[in-house]
Amino acid sequence: MTDRPDLTNLPSFRQPRRPVFSARKIALMASVVAGLGIAVHGFSPSTSPADLFSTPANAQVNNEVKKVERPIGFADIVERVKPSVISVKVNIKEKTASNDDGDDSASPFQPGSPMERFFRRFGGPDGFPGLKGGRGRVVQGQGSGFFISADGFAVTNNHVVDGADKVEVTTDDGKTYSAKVIGTDQRTDLALIKVEGGSNFSFAKLADGKPRIGDWVLAVGNPFGLGGTVTAGIVSASGRDIGNGPYDDFIQIDAPVNKGNSGGPAFNTDGEVMGVNTAIYSPSGGSVGIAFSIPASTVKSVVAQLKDKGSVSRGWIGVQIQPVTSDIADSLGMKKAEGALVAEPQKDGPAAKAGIESGDVITSVNGESVKDARELARTIGGMAPGASVKLNVLHKGSDKIVNLTLGQLPNTVEAKADIDNNSGKGASKGTDVPKLGMTVAPANSVAGAGKDGVVVTEVDPKSAAAERGFKEGDVILEVGGKIVSTAGDVRDAINTARTDNKNSVLMRVKSGGQSRFVAVPIAKG
C-alpha cells in the first residue's frame, strides 16, 4: 500500500470542515418543514413546501386535510333585490309655530306615545330626531321605500311622506324622479306613492308566508341619507305590540336598522319582502339590534285598498275590549286566559244590536279562535265593512253564537266626558269595603259621578285596590256580574264570590269615561 502524499504544506490546502448539521439534526429539520408544508397545503392548493416531501406517508396526510369552505353570503340575493329599493326625499313646509320650550318637532303620532318616541329617534322622516325650524320654514326629510310594480307604484311609511308638499325618489342607479302620494294609512304607518317618468322599474314581491323566528333577514334602505345600504340579521320575534295602536303586529328583527331606514324593505332569503321597516328601539337613537317591521300580509291588504280608493276601510263591531288575564279568567270560571273581554258595547253599534253585553268574552270569529284582544281587533279590522261574521261568545258562563254584520270603523271617536276626580269633595266619605282597602259611596250622592254604581271616595295606597289601579273618582258599576248601587251591594257580591271559592272577584269600573273590568283578589277569612 502506498503512502498518501502530505498536502498540508501546499498553499491552497484547507483542513476539511466538520459537518454543520448532524444526521440527527437534519432529520428533525425535515420533519418540521414537512409539518409546515402540510399546514400550507391545507389552506392553499398551490405549490408549497409540502411538495418537497413526496413520500407516501406525507401524501396520505395531505389528502386527508379538507379545504376551508367559503362562508355563505347574500351577494346574489342583494344583486337581485337592491334595484327595487329607493331613497325617498320630501319637502315639508312647517305650518305650526314653536311651542313654549322651543321644540318644533313635528310628529304624526300622539305626544308621549311609544310610537312618537320611536318617531323622534328613528326618522322624522329624514331619519333625524324630529323636524326643527321656525314657523313657515321648508324642511327636507328622507326615508326609504321600494317598488311593488314595474309601472312605479312604491311603498313607504306614512310618517315619511305625511304632510309632504313635494316627494322625490332616487333609484339604485342614481336617477331621480318625482312622485305623488296615492294614499296613506296612519293606523299601520303605511303609504303608497306613484313614481312618474318610468314604466319598467325593478320591483319586489311581497312574501306570502309568515317568517319563522330565526330566519335570515336583509334590511335595505337609506340610513342617514347614505343611499342603498344592506344589513343582515335574523327574525328575533313576531307579533310585537309597541303601543302604536290596536293593530300592532310587528316583526322584530336584529338586522342593523338606523335613522332613515323608515319605509325600507326587509327581505327573506327568497328575495321577497317579509316586512316594511318602520321603527327601532334605541336609548341612543342608533341601532342596538331591535327593529320592527310591518308584516307583508298587512302591507298587502292596506296597499290594495290605498291603490283602489286612496284610503283604508276597516270592519267594526263597536265594542270596547280588554285582555283576559289569569285573574279575570278565574273570576269568570274560564280554564284558559284567552279571548277578548267586552268592557262595554258602544251604543247602537253592531255588537250591541246583536245582544253582546258587558262581561261577555268573544272567543272566536268565524270558527277561528281569538287568542287575545289585539288579535280580535286585527281580525275584525282586516275585514270589509258589511261582511257577515259569526262570533262565539261566553255569556254568563254559557257559550252562545252571535251573528252580526260589520259596520265601518269611524275615522274619529267621540270623546266622552271625564269624571271629575274632585267631585267627591263635600260629599260623604263613603263606607269602607273590608279587605279591599277602599271606601265607596252611592254614585247618585256624589256630584258629577252619575246615577249608576258606587263611586270610590278613598283608596288605601297599600291596598289590593291600589295595586289594581283604583283611584278616587272611579265608579264601580258591577261586582261579580251583579249591578251595585251601595256599599252593601259590593260587600254581598264579594261574600258570594268567597262562598263560591273564587280567588278574585270581577268588577266593572268606569274611569275617565271608559269602562274596564278589574279582577280584585279576595282576602280569605
Coordinates of C-alpha atoms in Angstrom, one line a residue:
M1 CA 0.0 0.0 0.0
T2 CA 1.4 3.3 -1.0
D3 CA 1.7 6.2 1.5
R4 CA -0.6 9.2 1.0
P5 CA 1.2 12.4 0.0
D6 CA 1.5 15.1 2.6
L7 CA -0.6 18.1 1.2
T8 CA -0.6 20.2 4.3
N9 CA 2.3 22.3 3.1
L10 CA 0.5 23.3 -0.1
P11 CA -0.7 27.0 -0.1
S12 CA -4.2 26.1 -1.3
F13 CA -4.8 23.4 1.3
R14 CA -7.6 23.8 3.8
Q15 CA -8.4 21.5 6.7
P16 CA -11.7 19.6 6.0
R17 CA -14.6 21.2 7.9
R18 CA -16.9 19.2 10.2
P19 CA -20.4 18.9 9.0
V20 CA -22.6 21.8 10.1
F21 CA -25.6 19.6 10.8
S22 CA -25.5 16.2 12.1
A23 CA -27.7 13.4 10.7
R24 CA -30.0 13.7 13.6
K25 CA -30.5 17.5 13.2
I26 CA -31.2 17.0 9.5
A27 CA -33.9 14.5 10.3
L28 CA -35.5 16.8 12.8
M29 CA -35.5 19.8 10.4
A30 CA -37.0 17.6 7.7
S31 CA -39.9 16.7 10.0
V32 CA -40.5 20.3 10.9
V33 CA -40.5 21.5 7.3
A34 CA -42.8 18.6 6.4
G35 CA -45.3 19.7 9.1
L36 CA -45.2 23.3 7.8
G37 CA -45.8 22.0 4.3
I38 CA -48.9 20.1 5.4
A39 CA -50.3 23.2 7.0
V40 CA -49.7 25.3 3.9
H41 CA -51.2 22.6 1.7
G42 CA -54.3 22.6 3.9
F43 CA -55.0 26.3 3.2
S44 CA -53.8 26.6 -0.4
P45 CA -53.9 24.3 -3.4
S46 CA -50.8 25.9 -4.9
T47 CA -47.3 24.7 -4.7
S48 CA -45.9 24.7 -1.2
P49 CA -43.0 23.3 0.8
A50 CA -45.0 20.1 1.3
D51 CA -44.3 19.3 -2.4
L52 CA -40.7 18.8 -1.5
F53 CA -41.7 15.8 0.6
S54 CA -43.5 13.3 -1.6
T55 CA -43.2 10.2 0.5
P56 CA -46.3 8.0 0.6
A57 CA -46.9 8.9 4.2
N58 CA -46.9 12.7 3.6
A59 CA -49.1 12.3 0.6
Q60 CA -51.7 10.4 2.6
V61 CA -51.8 13.1 5.3
N62 CA -52.2 15.9 2.7
N63 CA -55.1 14.2 1.1
E64 CA -57.0 13.9 4.4
V65 CA -56.8 17.7 5.1
K66 CA -60.0 19.3 3.9
K67 CA -60.1 22.7 2.3
V68 CA -61.8 25.5 4.3
E69 CA -65.2 26.2 2.8
R70 CA -66.2 29.7 1.9
P71 CA -69.0 31.1 4.2
I72 CA -72.4 31.5 2.6
G73 CA -73.1 35.1 1.7
F74 CA -76.0 37.2 0.4
A75 CA -74.4 38.8 -2.6
D76 CA -76.6 37.0 -5.2
I77 CA -79.8 38.0 -3.3
V78 CA -78.7 41.6 -2.9
E79 CA -77.8 41.9 -6.5
R80 CA -81.3 40.8 -7.5
V81 CA -83.4 42.8 -5.0
K82 CA -81.4 46.0 -4.4
P83 CA -82.5 47.8 -7.6
S84 CA -86.1 47.7 -6.3
V85 CA -85.2 49.8 -3.3
I86 CA -85.5 53.6 -3.5
S87 CA -84.5 56.6 -1.4
V88 CA -87.4 58.9 -0.6
K89 CA -86.8 62.7 -0.2
V90 CA -89.6 65.0 0.8
N91 CA -90.1 68.8 1.3
I92 CA -92.4 69.7 4.1
K93 CA -93.5 73.3 4.9
E94 CA -93.9 73.6 8.6
K95 CA -97.3 75.1 9.4
T96 CA -97.1 75.1 13.2
A97 CA -95.5 77.7 15.5
S98 CA -92.9 76.9 18.1
N99 CA -94.2 75.7 21.4
D100 CA -93.2 77.1 24.7
D101 CA -90.0 75.1 25.1
G102 CA -88.8 76.0 21.6
D103 CA -89.2 72.5 20.2
D104 CA -90.7 72.5 16.7
S105 CA -90.6 68.7 16.3
A106 CA -93.3 67.5 14.0
S107 CA -94.6 64.1 14.8
P108 CA -97.7 62.4 13.3
F109 CA -98.2 60.4 16.5
Q110 CA -99.8 61.3 19.8
P111 CA -97.3 63.2 22.0
G112 CA -95.8 61.0 24.6
S113 CA -96.9 57.7 22.9
P114 CA -94.4 55.0 22.3
M115 CA -94.6 55.5 18.5
E116 CA -94.0 59.2 19.0
R117 CA -90.8 58.4 20.8
F118 CA -89.8 55.9 18.1
F119 CA -90.5 58.6 15.5
R120 CA -88.2 61.1 17.2
R121 CA -85.4 58.5 17.3
F122 CA -85.9 56.7 14.1
G123 CA -86.9 59.1 11.4
G124 CA -88.7 62.4 11.2
P125 CA -88.9 61.5 8.2
D126 CA -85.4 62.4 7.3
G127 CA -84.1 60.0 9.8
F128 CA -83.0 62.6 12.3
P129 CA -84.8 63.2 15.6
G130 CA -87.8 65.3 14.6
L131 CA -88.1 68.2 12.2
K132 CA -86.9 71.5 13.7
G133 CA -87.2 75.0 12.3
G134 CA -89.1 78.3 12.6
R135 CA -92.7 79.0 11.5
G136 CA -93.2 78.5 7.8
R137 CA -89.7 77.1 7.2
V138 CA -89.4 74.4 4.5
V139 CA -87.5 71.4 5.8
Q140 CA -86.3 68.4 3.9
G141 CA -86.6 64.8 5.0
Q142 CA -85.7 61.5 3.7
G143 CA -86.5 57.9 4.2
S144 CA -86.7 54.7 2.2
G145 CA -89.2 52.7 0.1
F146 CA -89.4 50.0 -2.6
F147 CA -91.3 49.4 -5.9
I148 CA -94.1 46.9 -5.9
S149 CA -94.8 47.1 -9.6
A150 CA -93.0 48.0 -12.8
D151 CA -95.2 51.0 -13.5
G152 CA -93.9 52.9 -10.5
F153 CA -96.1 52.1 -7.5
A154 CA -94.0 52.1 -4.4
V155 CA -94.5 51.5 -0.6
T156 CA -93.0 53.6 2.2
N157 CA -94.1 54.7 5.7
N158 CA -96.9 57.2 6.3
H159 CA -94.6 59.2 8.6
V160 CA -92.1 59.6 5.8
V161 CA -94.5 61.4 3.4
D162 CA -97.1 62.7 5.8
G163 CA -97.7 66.4 5.1
A164 CA -95.2 66.4 2.3
D165 CA -95.5 69.2 -0.4
K166 CA -93.0 67.5 -2.7
V167 CA -91.8 64.0 -3.0
E168 CA -88.8 62.8 -5.0
V169 CA -87.2 59.3 -5.2
T170 CA -83.8 58.2 -6.2
T171 CA -83.4 54.8 -7.6
D172 CA -80.4 52.4 -7.1
D173 CA -78.8 53.6 -10.4
G174 CA -78.8 57.2 -9.2
K175 CA -81.7 58.5 -11.3
T176 CA -84.2 60.9 -9.6
Y177 CA -87.9 61.0 -10.3
S178 CA -90.9 63.0 -9.0
A179 CA -93.6 61.1 -7.1
K180 CA -97.1 61.7 -5.8
V181 CA -98.8 60.3 -2.7
I182 CA -101.7 58.0 -3.7
G183 CA -102.9 57.2 -0.2
T184 CA -101.8 56.8 3.5
D185 CA -102.9 54.8 6.5
Q186 CA -101.8 56.3 9.8
R187 CA -103.1 53.3 11.8
T188 CA -100.5 51.0 10.2
D189 CA -98.0 53.7 9.2
L190 CA -98.1 52.7 5.5
A191 CA -98.2 54.9 2.4
L192 CA -98.5 54.2 -1.3
I193 CA -96.7 56.5 -3.8
K194 CA -96.6 56.6 -7.6
V195 CA -93.3 57.5 -9.3
E196 CA -93.7 59.4 -12.5
G197 CA -91.5 59.1 -15.6
G198 CA -90.9 55.4 -15.9
S199 CA -92.7 52.1 -16.8
N200 CA -90.0 49.4 -16.4
F201 CA -88.8 49.7 -12.8
S202 CA -87.4 46.8 -10.9
F203 CA -89.8 45.8 -8.2
A204 CA -90.0 43.4 -5.2
K205 CA -92.6 40.8 -4.4
L206 CA -94.4 40.7 -1.1
A207 CA -94.0 37.4 0.7
D208 CA -97.0 35.1 1.0
G209 CA -96.0 33.2 4.1
K210 CA -95.1 34.3 7.6
P211 CA -91.4 34.4 8.6
R212 CA -90.2 32.0 11.3
I213 CA -88.2 33.2 14.3
G214 CA -84.6 32.6 13.4
D215 CA -85.0 33.1 9.6
W216 CA -82.4 35.3 7.9
V217 CA -83.4 38.8 7.0
L218 CA -81.8 41.5 4.9
A219 CA -82.7 45.2 5.5
V220 CA -82.1 47.5 2.6
G221 CA -82.6 51.3 2.9
N222 CA -81.2 54.8 3.1
P223 CA -79.7 55.2 6.6
F224 CA -78.5 58.7 7.5
G225 CA -79.1 59.6 3.8
L226 CA -76.2 57.4 2.6
G227 CA -78.2 55.7 -0.1
G228 CA -78.6 52.0 -0.7
T229 CA -77.2 50.2 2.3
V230 CA -77.6 46.5 3.1
T231 CA -77.5 44.9 6.6
A232 CA -78.2 41.3 7.7
G233 CA -79.7 39.6 10.7
I234 CA -82.4 37.3 11.8
V235 CA -86.1 37.4 12.8
S236 CA -85.9 37.9 16.5
A237 CA -89.7 37.7 17.4
S238 CA -93.1 38.2 15.9
G239 CA -96.4 39.6 17.0
R240 CA -94.8 42.5 18.8
D241 CA -97.0 45.3 20.3
I242 CA -95.1 48.6 20.6
G243 CA -98.1 50.7 21.7
N244 CA -98.8 52.2 18.3
G245 CA -102.4 51.0 18.2
P246 CA -104.8 48.1 18.3
Y247 CA -103.4 46.7 15.0
D248 CA -99.8 46.3 16.2
D249 CA -98.4 43.0 14.9
F250 CA -94.8 43.8 14.2
I251 CA -91.9 41.5 13.2
Q252 CA -88.9 42.2 15.4
I253 CA -85.5 41.8 13.6
D254 CA -81.9 42.3 14.7
A255 CA -80.5 43.4 11.3
P256 CA -78.9 46.9 11.9
V257 CA -81.6 49.5 11.0
N258 CA -80.9 53.1 11.6
K259 CA -82.4 56.6 11.1
G260 CA -83.5 56.9 7.5
N261 CA -84.4 53.2 7.0
S262 CA -88.1 54.1 7.6
G263 CA -90.2 52.6 4.8
G264 CA -87.4 50.3 3.5
P265 CA -87.9 46.6 2.9
A266 CA -86.8 43.6 5.0
F267 CA -86.1 40.7 2.6
N268 CA -86.1 37.0 3.2
T269 CA -83.6 34.6 1.5
D270 CA -86.0 34.1 -1.3
G271 CA -85.7 37.8 -2.2
E272 CA -89.2 38.5 -1.1
V273 CA -90.3 41.4 1.2
M274 CA -91.3 39.9 4.6
G275 CA -91.9 43.3 6.1
V276 CA -91.5 47.1 5.9
N277 CA -89.1 48.6 8.4
T278 CA -90.9 51.3 10.4
A279 CA -89.3 51.7 13.9
I280 CA -86.4 50.9 16.1
Y281 CA -86.0 50.7 19.9
S282 CA -82.9 52.6 21.0
P283 CA -81.9 54.6 24.0
S284 CA -79.3 56.4 21.9
G285 CA -81.1 56.8 18.6
G286 CA -78.8 54.3 16.8
S287 CA -79.2 50.6 16.1
V288 CA -79.0 48.3 19.1
G289 CA -80.3 45.3 17.3
I290 CA -84.0 45.9 17.9
A291 CA -86.1 47.0 14.9
F292 CA -89.7 46.5 14.0
S293 CA -91.2 45.7 10.6
I294 CA -94.8 45.7 9.4
P295 CA -95.7 42.2 8.1
A296 CA -96.1 41.6 4.4
S297 CA -99.7 40.3 5.0
T298 CA -100.7 43.7 6.5
V299 CA -98.9 45.6 3.7
K300 CA -100.8 43.6 1.0
S301 CA -104.3 44.3 2.4
V302 CA -103.5 48.0 3.1
V303 CA -101.8 48.7 -0.2
A304 CA -104.6 47.1 -2.2
Q305 CA -107.2 49.5 -0.6
L306 CA -104.9 52.5 -1.0
K307 CA -104.4 51.7 -4.7
D308 CA -108.1 51.2 -5.2
K309 CA -109.6 54.2 -3.4
G310 CA -106.7 56.1 -1.6
S311 CA -107.9 55.2 1.9
V312 CA -108.5 52.2 4.1
S313 CA -111.9 51.0 5.4
R314 CA -112.0 48.6 8.3
G315 CA -114.7 46.4 9.8
W316 CA -116.1 47.4 13.2
I317 CA -118.3 45.7 15.7
G318 CA -118.5 48.5 18.2
V319 CA -117.1 47.1 21.5
Q320 CA -114.5 48.3 24.0
I321 CA -112.4 45.3 24.8
Q322 CA -109.6 44.3 27.1
P323 CA -107.3 41.2 27.6
V324 CA -108.5 38.3 29.7
T325 CA -105.9 38.0 32.4
S326 CA -105.5 34.9 34.6
D327 CA -107.3 36.6 37.4
I328 CA -110.2 37.6 35.2
A329 CA -110.3 34.0 33.8
D330 CA -110.5 32.7 37.3
S331 CA -113.3 35.1 38.2
L332 CA -115.3 34.0 35.1
G333 CA -114.7 30.3 35.7
M334 CA -112.6 30.0 32.4
K335 CA -110.0 27.3 32.1
K336 CA -107.6 29.4 30.0
A337 CA -106.9 33.1 29.9
E338 CA -107.9 33.6 26.2
G339 CA -110.3 35.6 24.2
A340 CA -111.3 39.3 24.3
L341 CA -113.4 40.6 27.3
V342 CA -116.1 43.1 26.3
A343 CA -115.8 46.0 28.7
E344 CA -118.6 47.9 27.1
P345 CA -120.5 47.7 23.9
Q346 CA -120.9 51.0 22.1
K347 CA -124.5 52.3 21.9
D348 CA -126.2 51.5 18.6
G349 CA -123.1 49.6 17.4
P350 CA -123.3 46.2 15.6
A351 CA -122.4 44.3 18.8
A352 CA -125.0 46.0 21.0
K353 CA -127.7 45.4 18.4
A354 CA -126.7 41.7 18.2
G355 CA -127.1 41.3 22.0
I356 CA -123.5 41.4 23.2
E357 CA -123.2 42.7 26.7
S358 CA -120.5 43.9 29.1
G359 CA -118.7 41.0 30.6
D360 CA -119.1 38.8 27.6
V361 CA -115.9 37.1 26.3
I362 CA -115.5 36.8 22.5
T363 CA -113.6 33.5 21.9
S364 CA -113.7 33.0 18.2
V365 CA -114.5 34.7 14.9
N366 CA -115.9 32.6 12.0
G367 CA -114.6 29.5 13.8
E368 CA -111.1 30.8 14.3
S369 CA -110.0 31.1 17.9
V370 CA -109.3 34.5 19.3
K371 CA -106.1 34.5 21.4
D372 CA -106.4 38.0 22.9
A373 CA -108.0 41.4 22.5
R374 CA -105.4 42.6 20.0
E375 CA -106.0 39.6 17.8
L376 CA -109.7 40.3 17.8
A377 CA -109.1 43.9 16.8
R378 CA -106.7 42.8 13.9
T379 CA -109.1 40.1 12.7
I380 CA -112.2 42.4 12.6
G381 CA -110.1 45.3 11.3
G382 CA -108.9 43.2 8.4
M383 CA -112.5 42.5 7.2
A384 CA -114.5 44.7 5.0
P385 CA -117.5 46.7 6.3
G386 CA -120.7 45.0 5.5
A387 CA -119.3 41.5 5.9
S388 CA -121.2 39.0 8.0
V389 CA -119.4 37.3 10.8
K390 CA -120.2 34.6 13.4
L391 CA -118.9 35.2 16.9
N392 CA -118.6 32.6 19.6
V393 CA -119.2 34.3 22.9
L394 CA -119.0 33.2 26.6
H395 CA -122.1 34.9 28.1
K396 CA -122.6 34.5 31.9
G397 CA -120.8 31.1 31.9
S398 CA -122.6 29.7 28.8
D399 CA -121.4 29.6 25.2
K400 CA -123.6 31.2 22.6
I401 CA -123.2 32.1 18.9
V402 CA -123.9 35.7 17.7
N403 CA -124.2 36.6 14.1
L404 CA -123.8 40.2 13.0
T405 CA -122.9 42.5 10.1
L406 CA -119.8 44.6 10.5
G407 CA -120.0 48.3 10.4
Q408 CA -117.3 50.7 9.2
L409 CA -114.7 51.8 11.7
P410 CA -115.3 55.6 12.3
N411 CA -112.3 57.8 11.5
T412 CA -112.8 59.7 14.7
V413 CA -114.0 58.5 18.1
E414 CA -116.4 60.8 20.1
A415 CA -114.8 62.0 23.3
K416 CA -116.6 61.1 26.4
A417 CA -116.8 63.4 29.4
D418 CA -114.3 62.6 32.1
I419 CA -115.5 62.1 35.6
D420 CA -114.3 64.9 37.9
N421 CA -111.9 63.3 40.3
N422 CA -112.6 66.1 42.8
S423 CA -116.3 65.5 42.6
G424 CA -116.3 63.8 46.0
K425 CA -115.4 67.0 47.8
G426 CA -118.1 67.9 50.2
A427 CA -119.8 64.6 49.9
S428 CA -119.8 61.8 52.5
K429 CA -116.5 59.9 52.8
G430 CA -118.4 56.7 51.9
T431 CA -118.4 53.3 53.5
D432 CA -115.4 51.1 53.9
V433 CA -115.2 47.9 51.9
P434 CA -113.4 45.4 54.1
K435 CA -110.4 43.5 52.7
L436 CA -110.1 45.8 49.6
G437 CA -108.7 48.9 51.2
M438 CA -111.2 51.5 49.7
T439 CA -114.3 53.3 50.7
V440 CA -117.3 53.8 48.4
A441 CA -120.5 55.8 48.3
P442 CA -123.6 55.7 46.1
A443 CA -122.8 57.5 42.8
N444 CA -126.0 59.5 42.9
S445 CA -124.9 61.0 46.2
V446 CA -121.7 62.4 44.7
A447 CA -122.0 65.4 42.3
G448 CA -120.7 64.6 38.8
A449 CA -120.4 60.8 39.4
G450 CA -123.7 59.9 37.6
K451 CA -126.6 57.9 38.9
D452 CA -125.3 54.3 38.4
G453 CA -123.0 52.3 40.6
V454 CA -120.9 53.4 43.6
V455 CA -118.1 55.9 43.4
V456 CA -114.7 55.3 45.1
T457 CA -114.1 58.1 47.6
E458 CA -110.8 56.9 49.1
V459 CA -108.1 54.3 48.4
D460 CA -105.5 53.0 50.8
P461 CA -102.2 53.3 48.8
K462 CA -101.0 50.0 50.2
S463 CA -104.2 48.0 49.4
A464 CA -105.2 45.5 46.8
A465 CA -107.4 48.1 45.3
A466 CA -104.5 50.5 44.8
E467 CA -102.4 47.7 43.2
R468 CA -105.2 47.1 40.7
G469 CA -105.2 50.8 39.7
F470 CA -108.3 52.0 41.6
K471 CA -108.3 55.7 42.3
E472 CA -110.6 58.3 43.8
G473 CA -113.5 59.1 41.4
D474 CA -113.7 55.7 39.8
V475 CA -117.2 54.4 39.5
I476 CA -117.9 50.7 40.2
L477 CA -120.9 49.5 38.2
E478 CA -120.8 45.7 38.7
V479 CA -119.2 43.3 41.1
G480 CA -119.2 39.6 40.3
G481 CA -121.7 40.2 37.5
K482 CA -124.2 42.0 39.7
I483 CA -125.2 45.6 39.4
V484 CA -124.3 47.5 42.6
S485 CA -125.6 50.8 43.9
T486 CA -124.5 50.7 47.6
A487 CA -121.5 49.6 49.7
G488 CA -123.7 46.8 51.0
D489 CA -124.2 45.5 47.4
V490 CA -120.4 45.4 47.0
R491 CA -119.9 43.5 50.2
D492 CA -122.6 41.0 49.4
A493 CA -121.1 40.3 45.9
I494 CA -117.7 39.8 47.5
N495 CA -119.1 37.4 50.1
T496 CA -120.8 35.4 47.4
A497 CA -117.6 35.1 45.4
R498 CA -115.8 34.0 48.6
T499 CA -118.5 31.4 49.3
D500 CA -118.1 30.1 45.7
N501 CA -114.3 29.6 46.5
K502 CA -113.3 32.3 44.0
N503 CA -109.8 33.7 44.4
S504 CA -110.8 37.0 43.0
V505 CA -113.9 39.0 42.1
L506 CA -114.5 40.8 38.8
M507 CA -115.6 44.4 38.9
R508 CA -116.7 46.6 36.0
V509 CA -115.3 50.0 36.6
K510 CA -115.8 53.3 34.7
S511 CA -112.8 55.7 34.8
G512 CA -112.4 58.8 32.7
G513 CA -115.4 57.9 30.6
Q514 CA -114.0 54.5 29.7
S515 CA -115.1 51.1 31.1
R516 CA -112.9 48.2 32.1
F517 CA -113.0 45.0 34.1
V518 CA -110.7 44.6 37.1
A519 CA -110.1 41.3 38.9
V520 CA -109.5 42.1 42.6
P521 CA -108.1 39.3 44.9
I522 CA -110.4 38.2 47.7
A523 CA -108.8 38.0 51.1
K524 CA -109.7 34.8 52.9
G525 CA -111.3 34.7 56.3

